[in-house]
Amino acid sequence: MFFVKGVKTARVTQQRVIYKTLRGNELKDKKRTETALKAGEDRAILLGLGMVFSSVMMYFVICITMVRAYAESVLTDETTCTVLNSTLTKDINCSYNCGSDCWRSSKFPCLQVYVSLNATGRIGLLSHNEEMLDISSECFYVPKCQKDHTALHVMIQNISEHLRMHQQVTCYHDSNEHQGSILLNRLYGSSTLFHSLFWPSCMLSGGTLIILMVKLTQYLSILCEQIGRTPK
């Protein structure tokens, strides 16, 4: 009888040791899993915050450049213009960089393009875009200065012939006539502005969604753990 009782006691002790070993391994695995999950959650939150910060910086740069130029521009009314005259006038002197602290002079012809607004009949000088208008209010296009002024002359001549062939062009003007200039293209139109703001918006939405998903996962994990500890 004592032998049987001793065998039972040894068996119970062995079962307890096995249970403690399994329980200890289970706790270690759980702790290791929680550590890995926490590290992954931290990386996901850092990724989301990085995306949000990058999108905010992109918004800032776009707002002080494109949005500001778009808001301040008065040449926004789109209409159709008829090219009346496209003529190469005087040569404009320019300088180009030929190396370190080296500048040499060259020249290019000034192309003056007169157009008539079909909506109002007003005649004015046409500029390629806002940048060209800021550089020169008389010349349609100001090329980058280079050594070969003959090549510049050929390029401007080709532009002039192209405008003569396509006499009806889309242009932009100021309907209030506060500014008499007329543009062929707008650097910062509504379409360009939309595409510039689209990608930062996607990045901001993606970063915010990542942070919200991580926080939701953490909340559900805590909630499940509290439910599991509730006595039945």
PDB file of C-alpha atoms in Angstrom:
ATOM      1  CA  MET A   1       0.000   0.000   0.000  1.00  0.00           C
ATOM      2  CA  PHE A   2       2.803   2.381   0.867  1.00  0.00           C
ATOM      3  CA  PHE A   3       4.433   1.459  -2.409  1.00  0.00           C
ATOM      4  CA  VAL A   4       1.280   2.293  -4.370  1.00  0.00           C
ATOM      5  CA  LYS A   5       0.864   5.591  -2.521  1.00  0.00           C
ATOM      6  CA  GLY A   6       4.505   6.474  -3.219  1.00  0.00           C
ATOM      7  CA  VAL A   7       4.044   5.711  -6.914  1.00  0.00           C
ATOM      8  CA  LYS A   8       0.931   7.938  -7.025  1.00  0.00           C
ATOM      9  CA  THR A   9       2.770  10.740  -5.238  1.00  0.00           C
ATOM     10  CA  ALA A  10       5.698  10.512  -7.632  1.00  0.00           C
ATOM     11  CA  ARG A  11       3.314  10.510 -10.591  1.00  0.00           C
ATOM     12  CA  VAL A  12       1.507  13.617  -9.274  1.00  0.00           C
ATOM     13  CA  THR A  13       4.843  15.359  -8.664  1.00  0.00           C
ATOM     14  CA  GLN A  14       5.985  14.481 -12.168  1.00  0.00           C
ATOM     15  CA  GLN A  15       2.744  15.841 -13.633  1.00  0.00           C
ATOM     16  CA  ARG A  16       3.198  19.084 -11.695  1.00  0.00           C
ATOM     17  CA  VAL A  17       6.750  19.441 -12.971  1.00  0.00           C
ATOM     18  CA  ILE A  18       5.590  18.835 -16.553  1.00  0.00           C
ATOM     19  CA  TYR A  19       2.724  21.343 -16.104  1.00  0.00           C
ATOM     20  CA  LYS A  20       5.082  24.000 -14.686  1.00  0.00           C
ATOM     21  CA  THR A  21       7.528  23.386 -17.523  1.00  0.00           C
ATOM     22  CA  LEU A  22       4.804  23.693 -20.162  1.00  0.00           C
ATOM     23  CA  ARG A  23       3.337  26.721 -18.398  1.00  0.00           C
ATOM     24  CA  GLY A  24       6.764  28.363 -18.231  1.00  0.00           C
ATOM     25  CA  ASN A  25       7.391  27.703 -21.929  1.00  0.00           C
ATOM     26  CA  GLU A  26       3.936  29.044 -22.759  1.00  0.00           C
ATOM     27  CA  LEU A  27       4.587  32.243 -20.784  1.00  0.00           C
ATOM     28  CA  LYS A  28       7.975  32.660 -22.471  1.00  0.00           C
ATOM     29  CA  ASP A  29       6.422  32.205 -25.918  1.00  0.00           C
ATOM     30  CA  LYS A  30       3.646  34.639 -25.022  1.00  0.00           C
ATOM     31  CA  LYS A  31       6.135  37.199 -23.754  1.00  0.00           C
ATOM     32  CA  ARG A  32       8.303  36.737 -26.852  1.00  0.00           C
ATOM     33  CA  THR A  33       5.244  37.168 -29.094  1.00  0.00           C
ATOM     34  CA  GLU A  34       4.118  40.281 -27.207  1.00  0.00           C
ATOM     35  CA  THR A  35       7.615  41.763 -27.537  1.00  0.00           C
ATOM     36  CA  ALA A  36       7.666  41.080 -31.276  1.00  0.00           C
ATOM     37  CA  LEU A  37       4.167  42.528 -31.702  1.00  0.00           C
ATOM     38  CA  LYS A  38       5.092  45.632 -29.715  1.00  0.00           C
ATOM     39  CA  ALA A  39       8.200  46.174 -31.845  1.00  0.00           C
ATOM     40  CA  GLY A  40       6.126  45.800 -35.016  1.00  0.00           C
ATOM     41  CA  GLU A  41       3.504  48.211 -33.699  1.00  0.00           C
ATOM     42  CA  ASP A  42       6.198  50.756 -32.832  1.00  0.00           C
ATOM     43  CA  ARG A  43       7.645  50.526 -36.341  1.00  0.00           C
ATOM     44  CA  ALA A  44       4.188  50.894 -37.880  1.00  0.00           C
ATOM     45  CA  ILE A  45       3.466  54.000 -35.778  1.00  0.00           C
ATOM     46  CA  LEU A  46       6.851  55.494 -36.716  1.00  0.00           C
ATOM     47  CA  LEU A  47       6.075  54.795 -40.376  1.00  0.00           C
ATOM     48  CA  GLY A  48       2.672  56.464 -40.054  1.00  0.00           C
ATOM     49  CA  LEU A  49       4.128  59.484 -38.269  1.00  0.00           C
ATOM     50  CA  GLY A  50       6.869  59.772 -40.905  1.00  0.00           C
ATOM     51  CA  MET A  51       4.280  59.723 -43.691  1.00  0.00           C
ATOM     52  CA  VAL A  52       2.163  62.368 -41.929  1.00  0.00           C
ATOM     53  CA  PHE A  53       5.195  64.594 -41.298  1.00  0.00           C
ATOM     54  CA  SER A  54       6.400  64.241 -44.912  1.00  0.00           C
ATOM     55  CA  SER A  55       2.959  65.091 -46.291  1.00  0.00           C
ATOM     56  CA  VAL A  56       2.715  68.165 -44.052  1.00  0.00           C
ATOM     57  CA  MET A  57       6.117  69.357 -45.303  1.00  0.00           C
ATOM     58  CA  MET A  58       5.021  68.779 -48.904  1.00  0.00           C
ATOM     59  CA  TYR A  59       1.831  70.756 -48.232  1.00  0.00           C
ATOM     60  CA  PHE A  60       3.942  73.585 -46.818  1.00  0.00           C
ATOM     61  CA  VAL A  61       6.257  73.708 -49.846  1.00  0.00           C
ATOM     62  CA  ILE A  62       3.363  73.519 -52.312  1.00  0.00           C
ATOM     63  CA  CYS A  63       1.390  76.211 -50.490  1.00  0.00           C
ATOM     64  CA  ILE A  64       4.240  78.752 -50.447  1.00  0.00           C
ATOM     65  CA  THR A  65       5.035  78.144 -54.121  1.00  0.00           C
ATOM     66  CA  MET A  66       2.239  76.830 -56.310  1.00  0.00           C
ATOM     67  CA  VAL A  67      -0.864  77.726 -54.300  1.00  0.00           C
ATOM     68  CA  ARG A  68       0.397  81.242 -53.666  1.00  0.00           C
ATOM     69  CA  ALA A  69       1.200  81.784 -57.357  1.00  0.00           C
ATOM     70  CA  TYR A  70      -2.167  80.309 -58.344  1.00  0.00           C
ATOM     71  CA  ALA A  71      -4.045  82.582 -55.922  1.00  0.00           C
ATOM     72  CA  GLU A  72      -2.171  85.729 -56.948  1.00  0.00           C
ATOM     73  CA  SER A  73      -2.494  85.150 -60.692  1.00  0.00           C
ATOM     74  CA  VAL A  74      -5.081  87.310 -62.470  1.00  0.00           C
ATOM     75  CA  LEU A  75      -4.560  85.795 -65.929  1.00  0.00           C
ATOM     76  CA  THR A  76      -7.030  82.986 -65.323  1.00  0.00           C
ATOM     77  CA  ASP A  77      -9.855  83.475 -67.826  1.00  0.00           C
ATOM     78  CA  GLU A  78      -9.565  80.905 -70.616  1.00  0.00           C
ATOM     79  CA  THR A  79     -10.569  81.860 -74.136  1.00  0.00           C
ATOM     80  CA  THR A  80      -9.496  81.447 -77.770  1.00  0.00           C
ATOM     81  CA  CYS A  81      -6.983  83.781 -79.392  1.00  0.00           C
ATOM     82  CA  THR A  82      -6.175  84.451 -83.013  1.00  0.00           C
ATOM     83  CA  VAL A  83      -2.504  84.932 -83.868  1.00  0.00           C
ATOM     84  CA  LEU A  84      -2.227  88.191 -85.811  1.00  0.00           C
ATOM     85  CA  ASN A  85       1.512  88.557 -86.137  1.00  0.00           C
ATOM     86  CA  SER A  86       4.581  86.529 -85.155  1.00  0.00           C
ATOM     87  CA  THR A  87       7.786  88.417 -85.824  1.00  0.00           C
ATOM     88  CA  LEU A  88      11.448  88.169 -84.847  1.00  0.00           C
ATOM     89  CA  THR A  89      12.551  91.613 -83.742  1.00  0.00           C
ATOM     90  CA  LYS A  90      15.722  92.829 -82.048  1.00  0.00           C
ATOM     91  CA  ASP A  91      18.465  90.628 -80.626  1.00  0.00           C
ATOM     92  CA  ILE A  92      18.628  90.314 -76.850  1.00  0.00           C
ATOM     93  CA  ASN A  93      22.028  89.994 -75.179  1.00  0.00           C
ATOM     94  CA  CYS A  94      22.488  87.234 -72.627  1.00  0.00           C
ATOM     95  CA  SER A  95      25.322  85.489 -70.784  1.00  0.00           C
ATOM     96  CA  TYR A  96      26.076  81.804 -70.258  1.00  0.00           C
ATOM     97  CA  ASN A  97      28.311  79.949 -67.843  1.00  0.00           C
ATOM     98  CA  CYS A  98      31.476  78.549 -69.440  1.00  0.00           C
ATOM     99  CA  GLY A  99      33.099  77.171 -66.286  1.00  0.00           C
ATOM    100  CA  SER A 100      34.159  78.193 -62.818  1.00  0.00           C
ATOM    101  CA  ASP A 101      33.849  81.988 -62.541  1.00  0.00           C
ATOM    102  CA  CYS A 102      33.558  82.180 -66.311  1.00  0.00           C
ATOM    103  CA  TRP A 103      30.740  83.965 -68.104  1.00  0.00           C
ATOM    104  CA  ARG A 104      30.509  84.765 -71.808  1.00  0.00           C
ATOM    105  CA  SER A 105      27.990  86.739 -73.801  1.00  0.00           C
ATOM    106  CA  SER A 106      25.656  85.530 -76.506  1.00  0.00           C
ATOM    107  CA  LYS A 107      22.349  86.660 -77.997  1.00  0.00           C
ATOM    108  CA  PHE A 108      18.958  85.428 -79.125  1.00  0.00           C
ATOM    109  CA  PRO A 109      16.175  87.030 -81.199  1.00  0.00           C
ATOM    110  CA  CYS A 110      13.118  88.429 -79.442  1.00  0.00           C
ATOM    111  CA  LEU A 111       9.920  86.858 -80.745  1.00  0.00           C
ATOM    112  CA  GLN A 112       6.905  89.153 -80.459  1.00  0.00           C
ATOM    113  CA  VAL A 113       3.508  87.552 -80.932  1.00  0.00           C
ATOM    114  CA  TYR A 114       0.400  89.709 -81.214  1.00  0.00           C
ATOM    115  CA  VAL A 115      -2.936  88.000 -80.701  1.00  0.00           C
ATOM    116  CA  SER A 116      -6.568  89.045 -80.659  1.00  0.00           C
ATOM    117  CA  LEU A 117      -9.007  87.791 -78.032  1.00  0.00           C
ATOM    118  CA  ASN A 118     -11.970  86.284 -79.856  1.00  0.00           C
ATOM    119  CA  ALA A 119     -14.280  87.073 -76.935  1.00  0.00           C
ATOM    120  CA  THR A 120     -13.537  90.790 -76.702  1.00  0.00           C
ATOM    121  CA  GLY A 121     -11.443  91.634 -79.743  1.00  0.00           C
ATOM    122  CA  ARG A 122      -8.691  93.108 -77.568  1.00  0.00           C
ATOM    123  CA  ILE A 123      -5.182  92.900 -79.046  1.00  0.00           C
ATOM    124  CA  GLY A 124      -2.170  92.190 -76.873  1.00  0.00           C
ATOM    125  CA  LEU A 125       1.256  90.592 -76.660  1.00  0.00           C
ATOM    126  CA  LEU A 126       1.313  86.850 -76.030  1.00  0.00           C
ATOM    127  CA  SER A 127       3.718  85.258 -73.505  1.00  0.00           C
ATOM    128  CA  HIS A 128       4.480  81.567 -73.188  1.00  0.00           C
ATOM    129  CA  ASN A 129       3.758  81.392 -69.422  1.00  0.00           C
ATOM    130  CA  GLU A 130       4.085  83.349 -66.181  1.00  0.00           C
ATOM    131  CA  GLU A 131       7.818  82.673 -65.919  1.00  0.00           C
ATOM    132  CA  MET A 132       8.515  84.082 -69.385  1.00  0.00           C
ATOM    133  CA  LEU A 133       6.284  87.074 -68.605  1.00  0.00           C
ATOM    134  CA  ASP A 134       8.338  87.859 -65.487  1.00  0.00           C
ATOM    135  CA  ILE A 135      11.600  87.649 -67.461  1.00  0.00           C
ATOM    136  CA  SER A 136      10.448  89.742 -70.404  1.00  0.00           C
ATOM    137  CA  SER A 137       7.069  91.312 -71.093  1.00  0.00           C
ATOM    138  CA  GLU A 138       7.950  91.900 -74.753  1.00  0.00           C
ATOM    139  CA  CYS A 139       9.324  88.528 -75.880  1.00  0.00           C
ATOM    140  CA  PHE A 140       7.103  85.469 -76.221  1.00  0.00           C
ATOM    141  CA  TYR A 141       9.800  83.014 -75.137  1.00  0.00           C
ATOM    142  CA  VAL A 142      13.216  83.507 -73.522  1.00  0.00           C
ATOM    143  CA  PRO A 143      15.481  80.480 -74.108  1.00  0.00           C
ATOM    144  CA  LYS A 144      18.363  79.404 -71.944  1.00  0.00           C
ATOM    145  CA  CYS A 145      21.435  81.266 -73.075  1.00  0.00           C
ATOM    146  CA  GLN A 146      24.092  79.218 -74.845  1.00  0.00           C
ATOM    147  CA  LYS A 147      27.212  79.676 -76.961  1.00  0.00           C
ATOM    148  CA  ASP A 148      25.647  78.789 -80.306  1.00  0.00           C
ATOM    149  CA  HIS A 149      23.399  81.777 -80.961  1.00  0.00           C
ATOM    150  CA  THR A 150      22.580  80.341 -84.412  1.00  0.00           C
ATOM    151  CA  ALA A 151      20.866  77.383 -82.740  1.00  0.00           C
ATOM    152  CA  LEU A 152      18.884  79.780 -80.570  1.00  0.00           C
ATOM    153  CA  HIS A 153      17.820  81.701 -83.663  1.00  0.00           C
ATOM    154  CA  VAL A 154      16.653  78.474 -85.376  1.00  0.00           C
ATOM    155  CA  MET A 155      14.704  77.405 -82.283  1.00  0.00           C
ATOM    156  CA  ILE A 156      12.895  80.749 -81.992  1.00  0.00           C
ATOM    157  CA  GLN A 157      12.226  80.714 -85.739  1.00  0.00           C
ATOM    158  CA  ASN A 158      10.596  77.270 -85.452  1.00  0.00           C
ATOM    159  CA  ILE A 159       8.369  78.516 -82.636  1.00  0.00           C
ATOM    160  CA  SER A 160       7.323  81.481 -84.768  1.00  0.00           C
ATOM    161  CA  GLU A 161       6.455  79.252 -87.732  1.00  0.00           C
ATOM    162  CA  HIS A 162       4.484  76.895 -85.484  1.00  0.00           C
ATOM    163  CA  LEU A 163       2.374  79.774 -84.187  1.00  0.00           C
ATOM    164  CA  ARG A 164       1.745  81.001 -87.714  1.00  0.00           C
ATOM    165  CA  MET A 165       0.496  77.566 -88.753  1.00  0.00           C
ATOM    166  CA  HIS A 166      -1.835  77.245 -85.734  1.00  0.00           C
ATOM    167  CA  GLN A 167      -3.482  80.635 -85.661  1.00  0.00           C
ATOM    168  CA  GLN A 168      -6.292  79.649 -83.275  1.00  0.00           C
ATOM    169  CA  VAL A 169      -4.830  78.891 -79.840  1.00  0.00           C
ATOM    170  CA  THR A 170      -6.147  78.638 -76.308  1.00  0.00           C
ATOM    171  CA  CYS A 171      -4.971  81.518 -74.151  1.00  0.00           C
ATOM    172  CA  TYR A 172      -5.503  83.084 -70.736  1.00  0.00           C
ATOM    173  CA  HIS A 173      -6.184  86.714 -69.923  1.00  0.00           C
ATOM    174  CA  ASP A 174      -7.518  89.048 -67.264  1.00  0.00           C
ATOM    175  CA  SER A 175     -11.206  89.732 -67.880  1.00  0.00           C
ATOM    176  CA  ASN A 176     -11.036  92.889 -65.741  1.00  0.00           C
ATOM    177  CA  GLU A 177      -8.120  94.108 -67.874  1.00  0.00           C
ATOM    178  CA  HIS A 178      -6.038  95.078 -64.850  1.00  0.00           C
ATOM    179  CA  GLN A 179      -3.151  93.380 -66.659  1.00  0.00           C
ATOM    180  CA  GLY A 180      -2.889  93.589 -70.431  1.00  0.00           C
ATOM    181  CA  SER A 181      -0.669  90.537 -70.919  1.00  0.00           C
ATOM    182  CA  ILE A 182      -1.960  87.295 -72.412  1.00  0.00           C
ATOM    183  CA  LEU A 183      -0.622  83.802 -71.661  1.00  0.00           C
ATOM    184  CA  LEU A 184      -0.446  80.759 -73.884  1.00  0.00           C
ATOM    185  CA  ASN A 185       0.031  78.334 -70.953  1.00  0.00           C
ATOM    186  CA  ARG A 186      -0.368  78.566 -67.206  1.00  0.00           C
ATOM    187  CA  LEU A 187       2.362  77.107 -65.003  1.00  0.00           C
ATOM    188  CA  TYR A 188       0.041  76.593 -62.062  1.00  0.00           C
ATOM    189  CA  GLY A 189      -3.418  75.848 -63.397  1.00  0.00           C
ATOM    190  CA  SER A 190      -6.166  74.059 -61.508  1.00  0.00           C
ATOM    191  CA  SER A 191      -5.211  70.677 -63.032  1.00  0.00           C
ATOM    192  CA  THR A 192      -1.538  71.071 -62.077  1.00  0.00           C
ATOM    193  CA  LEU A 193      -2.518  72.168 -58.590  1.00  0.00           C
ATOM    194  CA  PHE A 194      -4.814  69.161 -58.157  1.00  0.00           C
ATOM    195  CA  HIS A 195      -2.150  66.663 -59.192  1.00  0.00           C
ATOM    196  CA  SER A 196       0.405  68.350 -56.927  1.00  0.00           C
ATOM    197  CA  LEU A 197      -1.898  68.122 -53.903  1.00  0.00           C
ATOM    198  CA  PHE A 198      -3.154  64.617 -54.713  1.00  0.00           C
ATOM    199  CA  TRP A 199      -0.065  62.640 -53.671  1.00  0.00           C
ATOM    200  CA  PRO A 200       0.546  64.470 -50.364  1.00  0.00           C
ATOM    201  CA  SER A 201      -3.132  63.893 -49.571  1.00  0.00           C
ATOM    202  CA  CYS A 202      -2.743  60.165 -50.272  1.00  0.00           C
ATOM    203  CA  MET A 203       0.359  60.039 -48.070  1.00  0.00           C
ATOM    204  CA  LEU A 204      -1.406  61.892 -45.260  1.00  0.00           C
ATOM    205  CA  SER A 205      -4.422  59.580 -45.469  1.00  0.00           C
ATOM    206  CA  GLY A 206      -2.225  56.474 -45.543  1.00  0.00           C
ATOM    207  CA  GLY A 207      -0.133  57.564 -42.553  1.00  0.00           C
ATOM    208  CA  THR A 208      -3.223  58.462 -40.528  1.00  0.00           C
ATOM    209  CA  LEU A 209      -4.862  55.140 -41.425  1.00  0.00           C
ATOM    210  CA  ILE A 210      -1.775  53.182 -40.310  1.00  0.00           C
ATOM    211  CA  ILE A 211      -1.738  54.948 -36.928  1.00  0.00           C
ATOM    212  CA  LEU A 212      -5.477  54.405 -36.429  1.00  0.00           C
ATOM    213  CA  MET A 213      -5.220  50.702 -37.335  1.00  0.00           C
ATOM    214  CA  VAL A 214      -2.372  50.173 -34.852  1.00  0.00           C
ATOM    215  CA  LYS A 215      -4.273  51.962 -32.091  1.00  0.00           C
ATOM    216  CA  LEU A 216      -7.418  49.951 -32.892  1.00  0.00           C
ATOM    217  CA  THR A 217      -5.431  46.705 -32.748  1.00  0.00           C
ATOM    218  CA  GLN A 218      -3.956  47.666 -29.364  1.00  0.00           C
ATOM    219  CA  TYR A 219      -7.409  48.564 -28.021  1.00  0.00           C
ATOM    220  CA  LEU A 220      -8.937  45.254 -29.178  1.00  0.00           C
ATOM    221  CA  SER A 221      -6.004  43.340 -27.704  1.00  0.00           C
ATOM    222  CA  ILE A 222      -6.470  44.988 -24.289  1.00  0.00           C
ATOM    223  CA  LEU A 223     -10.221  44.414 -24.488  1.00  0.00           C
ATOM    224  CA  CYS A 224      -9.793  40.697 -25.252  1.00  0.00           C
ATOM    225  CA  GLU A 225      -7.308  40.343 -22.408  1.00  0.00           C
ATOM    226  CA  GLN A 226      -9.758  41.982 -19.960  1.00  0.00           C
ATOM    227  CA  ILE A 227     -12.566  39.712 -21.136  1.00  0.00           C
ATOM    228  CA  GLY A 228     -10.334  36.653 -20.702  1.00  0.00           C
ATOM    229  CA  ARG A 229      -9.552  37.646 -17.097  1.00  0.00           C
ATOM    230  CA  THR A 230     -13.213  38.086 -16.187  1.00  0.00           C
ATOM    231  CA  PRO A 231     -14.311  35.251 -13.880  1.00  0.00           C
ATOM    232  CA  LYS A 232     -17.082  33.067 -15.293  1.00  0.00           C
TER     233      LYS A 232
END
